[in-house]
Short mmCIF file of C-alpha atoms in Angstrom, two decimals:
data_model
loop_
_atom_site.label_atom_id
_atom_site.label_comp_id
_atom_site.label_asym_id
_atom_site.label_seq_id
_atom_site.Cartn_x
_atom_site.Cartn_y
_atom_site.Cartn_z
CA MET U 1 16.48 -19.60 -13.96
CA SER U 2 16.53 -15.54 -14.24
CA ARG U 3 14.22 -13.44 -12.45
CA VAL U 4 12.48 -12.07 -15.09
CA ASP U 5 12.18 -16.05 -16.93
CA ALA U 6 11.06 -16.79 -13.12
CA LEU U 7 8.19 -14.33 -13.60
CA LYS U 8 7.20 -15.23 -16.58
CA HIS U 9 5.94 -18.33 -15.54
CA CYS U 10 4.50 -17.09 -12.28
CA ASP U 11 1.01 -16.32 -11.82
CA VAL U 12 1.08 -13.76 -9.03
CA ALA U 13 -2.35 -12.21 -9.82
CA LEU U 14 -3.62 -15.99 -8.33
CA VAL U 15 -1.62 -15.57 -5.77
CA ARG U 16 -2.34 -12.15 -4.54
CA LYS U 17 -6.06 -13.26 -5.14
CA ARG U 18 -5.67 -16.16 -2.47
CA LEU U 19 -3.98 -14.08 -0.02
CA ILE U 20 -6.15 -11.50 -0.35
CA GLY U 21 -8.68 -13.88 1.11
CA LEU U 22 -6.78 -14.38 4.30
CA HIS U 23 -8.40 -11.47 5.89
CA PHE U 24 -11.54 -9.52 6.35
CA TRP U 25 -11.55 -5.92 4.38
CA GLU U 26 -13.99 -3.14 5.64
CA ARG U 27 -15.18 -1.14 2.38
CA ASN U 28 -12.86 1.22 2.53
CA LEU U 29 -9.38 1.18 3.13
CA ALA U 30 -6.44 3.37 3.76
CA VAL U 31 -2.37 2.83 4.10
CA GLY U 32 -0.48 5.37 6.21
CA GLY U 33 3.25 5.34 6.93
CA ALA U 34 6.49 7.05 6.69
CA LEU U 35 7.41 9.01 4.20
CA GLY U 36 8.62 6.82 1.25
CA SER U 37 7.53 3.81 2.97
CA GLY U 38 5.87 2.33 0.22
CA LYS U 39 2.30 3.31 1.32
CA SER U 40 0.85 4.10 -2.76
CA GLU U 41 2.69 0.95 -4.35
CA TRP U 42 0.65 -1.43 -1.52
CA LEU U 43 -2.82 0.83 -1.78
CA LEU U 44 -2.33 0.03 -5.79
CA ASN U 45 -1.62 -3.60 -5.20
CA LEU U 46 -4.32 -3.94 -3.12
CA ALA U 47 -6.84 -2.26 -4.99
CA HIS U 48 -5.83 -3.96 -8.34
CA THR U 49 -6.40 -7.31 -6.40
CA PHE U 50 -9.45 -6.61 -5.65
CA LEU U 51 -10.41 -5.21 -8.64
CA GLN U 52 -9.39 -8.44 -10.63
CA LYS U 53 -12.04 -10.07 -8.08
CA GLY U 54 -14.31 -8.43 -10.02
CA GLU U 55 -15.37 -5.83 -7.60
CA GLY U 56 -15.73 -1.86 -8.65
CA ILE U 57 -13.03 0.42 -6.75
CA ARG U 58 -12.47 3.88 -6.21
CA ILE U 59 -9.11 5.44 -5.56
CA ALA U 60 -9.47 8.54 -3.75
CA ASP U 61 -5.89 11.07 -3.80
CA VAL U 62 -6.07 12.49 -0.29
CA ASP U 63 -2.39 13.28 -0.57
CA ILE U 64 -1.96 16.48 0.59
CA THR U 65 1.72 16.16 1.56
CA ASN U 66 3.61 15.21 -1.81
CA PRO U 67 2.27 15.93 -5.10
CA TYR U 68 4.61 13.38 -6.75
CA PHE U 69 4.90 9.76 -6.18
CA CYS U 70 1.32 8.84 -5.85
CA VAL U 71 -1.74 8.25 -7.14
CA ARG U 72 -2.85 11.52 -9.22
CA GLU U 73 0.41 10.97 -11.16
CA ARG U 74 -1.01 7.68 -12.51
CA ALA U 75 -4.72 8.93 -12.47
CA GLU U 76 -5.20 8.16 -16.12
CA ALA U 77 -3.76 5.05 -16.89
CA LEU U 78 -5.51 3.55 -13.60
CA ARG U 79 -9.02 5.04 -14.74
CA ALA U 80 -7.87 2.92 -18.17
CA GLU U 81 -7.48 -0.14 -16.35
CA GLY U 82 -11.26 0.29 -14.96
CA PHE U 83 -10.27 2.13 -11.77
CA GLN U 84 -12.60 5.28 -10.71
CA VAL U 85 -10.37 7.94 -9.57
CA ILE U 86 -11.29 10.79 -7.32
CA THR U 87 -8.51 13.94 -7.45
CA SER U 88 -8.67 17.65 -6.56
CA PRO U 89 -10.35 19.19 -9.45
CA GLY U 90 -8.76 20.96 -12.14
CA ASN U 91 -5.04 21.84 -11.93
CA ALA U 92 -5.46 21.90 -8.31
CA ARG U 93 -4.37 18.56 -7.93
CA TRP U 94 -0.58 19.70 -8.48
CA GLY U 95 -0.60 22.62 -6.15
CA ASP U 96 1.14 21.99 -2.87
CA ALA U 97 -1.35 21.86 -0.79
CA PRO U 98 -3.93 20.36 -3.41
CA ALA U 99 -8.05 20.71 -2.29
CA LEU U 100 -9.43 17.57 -1.31
CA SER U 101 -13.05 16.62 -3.83
CA PRO U 102 -16.09 16.64 -2.15
CA GLU U 103 -16.61 13.51 -3.82
CA VAL U 104 -14.52 11.18 -1.13
CA SER U 105 -17.38 11.84 1.55
CA ARG U 106 -20.05 10.76 -0.85
CA SER U 107 -18.00 7.71 -1.55
CA ILE U 108 -17.47 6.24 1.69
CA GLY U 109 -20.82 5.22 2.35
CA GLY U 110 -21.00 4.01 -1.46
CA SER U 111 -21.28 0.46 -2.86
CA ASP U 112 -17.46 0.74 -4.37
CA ARG U 113 -14.69 -0.08 -2.64
CA LEU U 114 -12.92 2.92 -1.98
CA PHE U 115 -9.01 3.17 -1.03
CA LEU U 116 -7.77 6.73 0.17
CA ASP U 117 -4.04 7.54 -0.73
CA VAL U 118 -2.73 8.90 1.93
CA GLY U 119 0.52 11.26 2.35
CA GLY U 120 3.57 10.47 4.41
CA ASP U 121 3.84 10.48 7.87
CA VAL U 122 1.96 12.49 10.16
CA ARG U 123 0.95 15.67 8.23
CA GLY U 124 -0.31 13.30 5.50
CA GLY U 125 -2.82 11.51 8.43
CA MET U 126 -4.08 14.48 8.78
CA ALA U 127 -6.36 14.84 5.93
CA LEU U 128 -8.18 11.73 7.02
CA THR U 129 -9.28 13.60 10.22
CA GLN U 130 -12.21 15.50 8.48
CA PHE U 131 -13.18 12.25 7.72
CA ALA U 132 -13.11 10.17 10.36
CA PRO U 133 -16.77 10.87 11.58
CA LEU U 134 -18.11 9.25 8.34
CA LEU U 135 -15.25 6.51 8.22
CA LYS U 136 -15.65 5.19 11.83
CA LYS U 137 -19.79 5.08 11.00
CA GLU U 138 -19.07 2.88 7.90
CA GLY U 139 -16.05 0.80 8.57
CA ILE U 140 -12.39 1.54 7.63
CA THR U 141 -9.21 -1.11 7.43
CA PHE U 142 -6.48 1.24 8.14
CA LEU U 143 -3.23 -0.61 7.65
CA LEU U 144 0.45 0.51 8.09
CA VAL U 145 3.70 0.57 6.33
CA VAL U 146 6.30 -0.54 8.12
CA ASN U 147 9.98 -0.51 6.46
CA ALA U 148 13.01 -1.25 8.31
CA PHE U 149 15.16 0.60 5.98
CA ARG U 150 13.81 4.13 6.18
CA PRO U 151 14.83 6.17 9.32
CA GLN U 152 11.58 7.09 10.19
CA THR U 153 10.52 3.45 10.77
CA ASN U 154 14.11 1.61 11.67
CA THR U 155 13.65 0.88 15.31
CA LEU U 156 10.47 -0.72 17.64
CA GLN U 157 10.52 3.06 19.10
CA LYS U 158 10.04 4.72 16.19
CA ILE U 159 7.31 2.50 14.98
CA ALA U 160 5.37 2.94 18.17
CA VAL U 161 5.20 6.75 17.95
CA LEU U 162 4.46 7.19 14.57
CA HIS U 163 1.58 4.32 15.34
CA ALA U 164 0.22 6.82 18.55
CA GLU U 165 0.74 9.98 16.64
CA LEU U 166 -1.29 9.19 13.46
CA GLU U 167 -3.88 7.54 15.86
CA MET U 168 -4.07 10.49 17.76
CA VAL U 169 -4.43 12.74 14.40
CA THR U 170 -6.56 10.94 12.33
CA GLY U 171 -8.63 9.88 14.84
CA LEU U 172 -8.75 6.21 13.55
CA LYS U 173 -7.68 2.69 14.87
CA ILE U 174 -4.89 1.42 12.77
CA THR U 175 -5.89 -2.18 12.33
CA GLY U 176 -3.06 -4.17 10.79
CA LEU U 177 0.68 -3.89 9.26
CA LEU U 178 2.59 -4.05 6.75
CA SER U 179 6.23 -5.41 6.42
CA ASN U 180 7.82 -3.58 3.00
CA ALA U 181 11.47 -3.68 3.89
CA HIS U 182 13.18 -2.62 0.40
CA CYS U 183 15.95 -1.41 -1.48
CA LEU U 184 14.56 -1.01 -4.99
CA GLY U 185 16.51 -3.16 -7.20
CA GLU U 186 19.17 -4.54 -4.71
CA THR U 187 17.01 -5.68 -2.17
CA THR U 188 17.53 -9.33 -1.09
CA MET U 189 15.54 -12.21 0.84
CA GLU U 190 17.69 -11.17 3.74
CA ASP U 191 16.57 -7.83 3.79
CA VAL U 192 13.35 -8.89 3.88
CA ALA U 193 13.42 -11.27 6.55
CA LYS U 194 15.18 -8.40 8.61
CA GLY U 195 11.90 -6.58 7.57
CA ILE U 196 10.19 -9.16 8.98
CA ASP U 197 11.83 -9.14 12.35
CA LEU U 198 11.01 -5.52 13.32
CA ALA U 199 7.56 -5.50 11.94
CA LYS U 200 6.66 -8.86 14.06
CA GLU U 201 8.42 -7.04 16.69
CA ALA U 202 6.04 -4.19 16.48
CA SER U 203 3.04 -6.06 15.75
CA GLU U 204 3.35 -7.74 19.19
CA ALA U 205 4.10 -4.87 21.43
CA LEU U 206 1.14 -2.83 19.42
CA GLY U 207 -1.07 -5.70 19.21
CA ILE U 208 -1.78 -5.40 15.71
CA PRO U 209 -1.64 -7.77 13.14
CA LEU U 210 1.06 -8.16 10.57
CA LEU U 211 -0.80 -9.00 7.44
CA TYR U 212 1.67 -9.27 5.09
CA ALA U 213 5.46 -8.58 3.89
CA GLY U 214 5.92 -7.51 0.25
CA VAL U 215 8.35 -9.00 -1.79
CA ALA U 216 9.15 -7.53 -5.35
CA GLU U 217 7.47 -9.77 -8.09
CA ALA U 218 10.54 -10.93 -9.54
CA LEU U 219 12.13 -11.86 -6.53
CA TRP U 220 9.15 -13.65 -5.03
CA CYS U 221 8.77 -15.84 -8.13
CA ALA U 222 12.48 -16.54 -8.34
CA VAL U 223 12.82 -17.63 -4.82
CA VAL U 224 9.06 -19.17 -3.96
CA GLY U 225 7.76 -19.88 -7.40
CA SER U 226 5.31 -22.99 -6.92
CA SER U 227 6.25 -24.16 -3.34
CA GLU U 228 4.00 -23.58 -0.58
CA GLU U 229 6.90 -24.16 2.00
CA ARG U 230 8.65 -21.21 1.11
CA ALA U 231 5.21 -19.05 0.34
CA THR U 232 5.80 -17.63 4.04
CA LEU U 233 8.87 -15.95 5.92
CA ALA U 234 8.87 -16.69 9.72
CA GLY U 235 5.04 -17.13 9.95
CA VAL U 236 4.16 -14.02 7.73
CA PRO U 237 2.57 -14.64 4.22
CA LEU U 238 4.92 -13.41 1.32
CA TRP U 239 2.99 -10.69 -0.99
CA PRO U 240 4.31 -10.47 -4.44
CA LEU U 241 4.42 -6.65 -4.94
CA GLU U 242 4.01 -4.83 -8.18
CA ARG U 243 5.96 -1.61 -8.90
CA ARG U 244 2.93 0.56 -9.69
CA ILE U 245 4.72 3.90 -8.81
CA LEU U 246 7.85 4.81 -10.97
CA LEU U 247 10.66 6.77 -10.38
CA PRO U 248 11.08 10.21 -12.88
CA TRP U 249 13.82 8.07 -14.79
CA GLU U 250 12.15 4.83 -14.78
CA ARG U 251 8.89 6.11 -16.82
CA GLY U 252 9.02 4.58 -20.09
CA VAL U 253 11.65 2.01 -19.41
CA VAL U 254 10.88 -1.48 -19.31
CA ASP U 255 12.59 -3.06 -16.24
CA ALA U 256 14.39 -5.93 -17.48
#
């Protein structure tokens, strides 16, 4: 069975709903990590799963480092799906240093779940600094993406440095890790396993739980399918990760 055929016979939405129930989640959630590590993909996957569970979801674009490959690019499409999306007002959202909307602060203590799309590396984490006192009061799940194939996080020492710097800059504690070892369409389960090994090493060294390891949807369905035995790797639940942030040359093209 090809990866495309496997995907047609695989209820990944149901799998993600089950996986989301394995952990406690604060009303506010942020995902940090190195530039290009897959932060926004993970944030949107988690947000979409909660939306499918019937919860009200707000997504706030607080990426001050890069106007591309982030939530603001997909704002209208996300609103059409049922999300509430907070971006900088007007054309300011496309600036090199976009102003953050005051609506972010008002949403932190709201009834909807708030997902904060943070920029890459330590500079991106600075956007959370101004919200830290309120986030500490209301509670936040702050996740760090570990991508074994990005130069900023391909060793335990580099992960530890990024972890320490993000906590220092934001004033917030990182509460969980996500393994996101990927090489775009060339990713294999061997790559996923290598990423898990490094992420588990970081989890043990930093004393932070490793929640999931991301696997592309089609690969997940082809390898895992309905087998509970293959739904984890080295004891880590495998999350069927949907590509929701596309590269410029992929937009408008159906991935077969």
